[in-house]
Amino acid sequence: MYTWRNSTLAHEDQTLVRDGLAVEYAPGKVCPRDLSSTPGLRAWLVCPLLPRGAVPATLTAFWIHTGLWPSGRVMRLCAAHPTHSRPPVVHRAELPGEFAVRMGGHAVPSPARTAYDLLAIERPDTAIECVLGLLHSCLGIEELRDQCELEGRRRNAPFVRRCVDGLADYVERTAFRETGRPVGSAGSRADDARRP
């Protein structure tokens, strides 16, 4: 029987994770925190656990890029596979080369493709939380808009486009509030430091 999560962590592992000394990188699998400190190391840990031919998708790809897991969600593996859909595969898809980046010796969806997949597949509240995390760490809003143009024929494309437009407005308002000037205007962080 295929399940998303086989068992809880052992007491010692739970203690290490709770104290911040270890990270659960897959259901029931724990490693020291420093072994998951970069996207390449996280990909190196997770990708060998996926079925042959599968690539990380949605929440797992988000974790690889950011090291974060959405609040209120149980750790699980999420993958995309071109031909089958048994867990941990969450959708059937091939990852074209232009949408992939190499990390830890494995193909991983680009941050823009990860954000698009999250908005198209996951629950909206979880997807928005994750996309904001990607925008904060490794993704620009223009890259996400470009991805929407490339993926315009996919299912849920109109919904994703509306979400991206809303996120772009949010990012612009937030950036204006933090800097006191429109996004893209001249100036530097040093100028911001001098402002009262």
PDB file of N, CA and C in Angstrom, residues 61-62 64-66 98-102 108-118 130-131 133-135 137-140 143-144 147:
ATOM      1  N   ALA A  61       9.748  20.714  -4.309  1.00  0.00           N
ATOM      2  CA  ALA A  61      10.601  21.654  -5.055  1.00  0.00           C
ATOM      3  C   ALA A  61      10.721  22.976  -4.300  1.00  0.00           C
ATOM      4  N   PHE A  62       9.629  23.417  -3.686  1.00  0.00           N
ATOM      5  CA  PHE A  62       9.675  24.628  -2.861  1.00  0.00           C
ATOM      6  C   PHE A  62      10.671  24.454  -1.722  1.00  0.00           C
ATOM      7  N   ILE A  64      13.250  22.456  -1.623  1.00  0.00           N
ATOM      8  CA  ILE A  64      14.609  22.431  -2.177  1.00  0.00           C
ATOM      9  C   ILE A  64      15.107  23.854  -2.419  1.00  0.00           C
ATOM     10  N   HIS A  65      14.275  24.706  -2.985  1.00  0.00           N
ATOM     11  CA  HIS A  65      14.702  26.075  -3.303  1.00  0.00           C
ATOM     12  C   HIS A  65      14.870  26.954  -2.063  1.00  0.00           C
ATOM     13  N   THR A  66      14.026  26.776  -1.054  1.00  0.00           N
ATOM     14  CA  THR A  66      14.022  27.719   0.071  1.00  0.00           C
ATOM     15  C   THR A  66      14.428  27.129   1.413  1.00  0.00           C
ATOM     16  N   GLU A  98      14.209  23.658 -20.539  1.00  0.00           N
ATOM     17  CA  GLU A  98      14.242  25.098 -20.263  1.00  0.00           C
ATOM     18  C   GLU A  98      13.591  25.446 -18.923  1.00  0.00           C
ATOM     19  N   PHE A  99      12.843  24.519 -18.340  1.00  0.00           N
ATOM     20  CA  PHE A  99      12.208  24.766 -17.048  1.00  0.00           C
ATOM     21  C   PHE A  99      12.957  24.109 -15.898  1.00  0.00           C
ATOM     22  N   ALA A 100      14.122  23.532 -16.167  1.00  0.00           N
ATOM     23  CA  ALA A 100      14.875  22.800 -15.149  1.00  0.00           C
ATOM     24  C   ALA A 100      16.192  23.490 -14.831  1.00  0.00           C
ATOM     25  N   VAL A 101      16.649  23.298 -13.612  1.00  0.00           N
ATOM     26  CA  VAL A 101      17.989  23.713 -13.196  1.00  0.00           C
ATOM     27  C   VAL A 101      18.644  22.490 -12.563  1.00  0.00           C
ATOM     28  N   ARG A 102      19.959  22.410 -12.667  1.00  0.00           N
ATOM     29  CA  ARG A 102      20.696  21.292 -12.067  1.00  0.00           C
ATOM     30  C   ARG A 102      21.122  21.688 -10.662  1.00  0.00           C
ATOM     31  N   VAL A 108      15.924  19.804 -11.221  1.00  0.00           N
ATOM     32  CA  VAL A 108      14.907  20.346 -10.315  1.00  0.00           C
ATOM     33  C   VAL A 108      14.178  21.444 -11.083  1.00  0.00           C
ATOM     34  N   PRO A 109      12.855  21.562 -10.924  1.00  0.00           N
ATOM     35  CA  PRO A 109      12.153  22.658 -11.598  1.00  0.00           C
ATOM     36  C   PRO A 109      12.718  24.010 -11.177  1.00  0.00           C
ATOM     37  N   SER A 110      12.785  24.934 -12.113  1.00  0.00           N
ATOM     38  CA  SER A 110      13.264  26.284 -11.801  1.00  0.00           C
ATOM     39  C   SER A 110      12.331  26.921 -10.771  1.00  0.00           C
ATOM     40  N   PRO A 111      12.788  27.958 -10.083  1.00  0.00           N
ATOM     41  CA  PRO A 111      11.887  28.622  -9.131  1.00  0.00           C
ATOM     42  C   PRO A 111      10.591  29.117  -9.783  1.00  0.00           C
ATOM     43  N   ALA A 112      10.677  29.619 -11.019  1.00  0.00           N
ATOM     44  CA  ALA A 112       9.471  30.106 -11.698  1.00  0.00           C
ATOM     45  C   ALA A 112       8.513  28.955 -12.009  1.00  0.00           C
ATOM     46  N   ARG A 113       9.042  27.823 -12.482  1.00  0.00           N
ATOM     47  CA  ARG A 113       8.187  26.662 -12.765  1.00  0.00           C
ATOM     48  C   ARG A 113       7.589  26.120 -11.466  1.00  0.00           C
ATOM     49  N   THR A 114       8.382  26.115 -10.402  1.00  0.00           N
ATOM     50  CA  THR A 114       7.878  25.662  -9.107  1.00  0.00           C
ATOM     51  C   THR A 114       6.716  26.542  -8.653  1.00  0.00           C
ATOM     52  N   ALA A 115       6.874  27.854  -8.765  1.00  0.00           N
ATOM     53  CA  ALA A 115       5.810  28.777  -8.363  1.00  0.00           C
ATOM     54  C   ALA A 115       4.555  28.552  -9.205  1.00  0.00           C
ATOM     55  N   TYR A 116       4.727  28.377 -10.514  1.00  0.00           N
ATOM     56  CA  TYR A 116       3.579  28.152 -11.386  1.00  0.00           C
ATOM     57  C   TYR A 116       2.864  26.861 -10.995  1.00  0.00           C
ATOM     58  N   ASP A 117       3.638  25.776 -10.782  1.00  0.00           N
ATOM     59  CA  ASP A 117       3.030  24.501 -10.395  1.00  0.00           C
ATOM     60  C   ASP A 117       2.290  24.613  -9.066  1.00  0.00           C
ATOM     61  N   LEU A 118       2.873  25.326  -8.121  1.00  0.00           N
ATOM     62  CA  LEU A 118       2.204  25.509  -6.833  1.00  0.00           C
ATOM     63  C   LEU A 118       0.852  26.196  -7.020  1.00  0.00           C
ATOM     64  N   CYS A 130       3.697  29.752  -0.265  1.00  0.00           N
ATOM     65  CA  CYS A 130       4.939  29.239  -0.854  1.00  0.00           C
ATOM     66  C   CYS A 130       5.497  30.193  -1.910  1.00  0.00           C
ATOM     67  N   VAL A 131       4.648  30.732  -2.752  1.00  0.00           N
ATOM     68  CA  VAL A 131       5.130  31.643  -3.800  1.00  0.00           C
ATOM     69  C   VAL A 131       5.714  32.904  -3.176  1.00  0.00           C
ATOM     70  N   GLY A 133       7.244  32.971  -0.372  1.00  0.00           N
ATOM     71  CA  GLY A 133       8.556  32.524   0.085  1.00  0.00           C
ATOM     72  C   GLY A 133       9.567  32.486  -1.041  1.00  0.00           C
ATOM     73  N   LEU A 134       9.143  32.010  -2.216  1.00  0.00           N
ATOM     74  CA  LEU A 134      10.033  31.997  -3.384  1.00  0.00           C
ATOM     75  C   LEU A 134      10.372  33.413  -3.826  1.00  0.00           C
ATOM     76  N   LEU A 135       9.380  34.303  -3.830  1.00  0.00           N
ATOM     77  CA  LEU A 135       9.633  35.692  -4.226  1.00  0.00           C
ATOM     78  C   LEU A 135      10.598  36.368  -3.257  1.00  0.00           C
ATOM     79  N   SER A 137      13.013  34.800  -1.609  1.00  0.00           N
ATOM     80  CA  SER A 137      14.347  34.200  -1.576  1.00  0.00           C
ATOM     81  C   SER A 137      15.035  34.080  -2.930  1.00  0.00           C
ATOM     82  N   CYS A 138      14.336  33.643  -3.979  1.00  0.00           N
ATOM     83  CA  CYS A 138      15.081  33.307  -5.197  1.00  0.00           C
ATOM     84  C   CYS A 138      14.329  33.570  -6.496  1.00  0.00           C
ATOM     85  N   LEU A 139      13.232  34.284  -6.467  1.00  0.00           N
ATOM     86  CA  LEU A 139      12.415  34.468  -7.663  1.00  0.00           C
ATOM     87  C   LEU A 139      12.011  35.926  -7.799  1.00  0.00           C
ATOM     88  N   GLY A 140      12.057  36.429  -9.022  1.00  0.00           N
ATOM     89  CA  GLY A 140      11.579  37.773  -9.313  1.00  0.00           C
ATOM     90  C   GLY A 140      10.192  37.711  -9.918  1.00  0.00           C
ATOM     91  N   GLU A 143      10.139  37.132 -13.668  1.00  0.00           N
ATOM     92  CA  GLU A 143      10.374  35.737 -14.057  1.00  0.00           C
ATOM     93  C   GLU A 143       9.075  34.944 -13.969  1.00  0.00           C
ATOM     94  N   LEU A 144       8.290  35.197 -12.935  1.00  0.00           N
ATOM     95  CA  LEU A 144       7.022  34.500 -12.770  1.00  0.00           C
ATOM     96  C   LEU A 144       6.031  34.906 -13.858  1.00  0.00           C
ATOM     97  N   GLN A 147       7.020  33.073 -16.963  1.00  0.00           N
ATOM     98  CA  GLN A 147       6.609  31.669 -16.878  1.00  0.00           C
ATOM     99  C   GLN A 147       5.132  31.531 -17.214  1.00  0.00           C
TER     100      GLN A 147
END
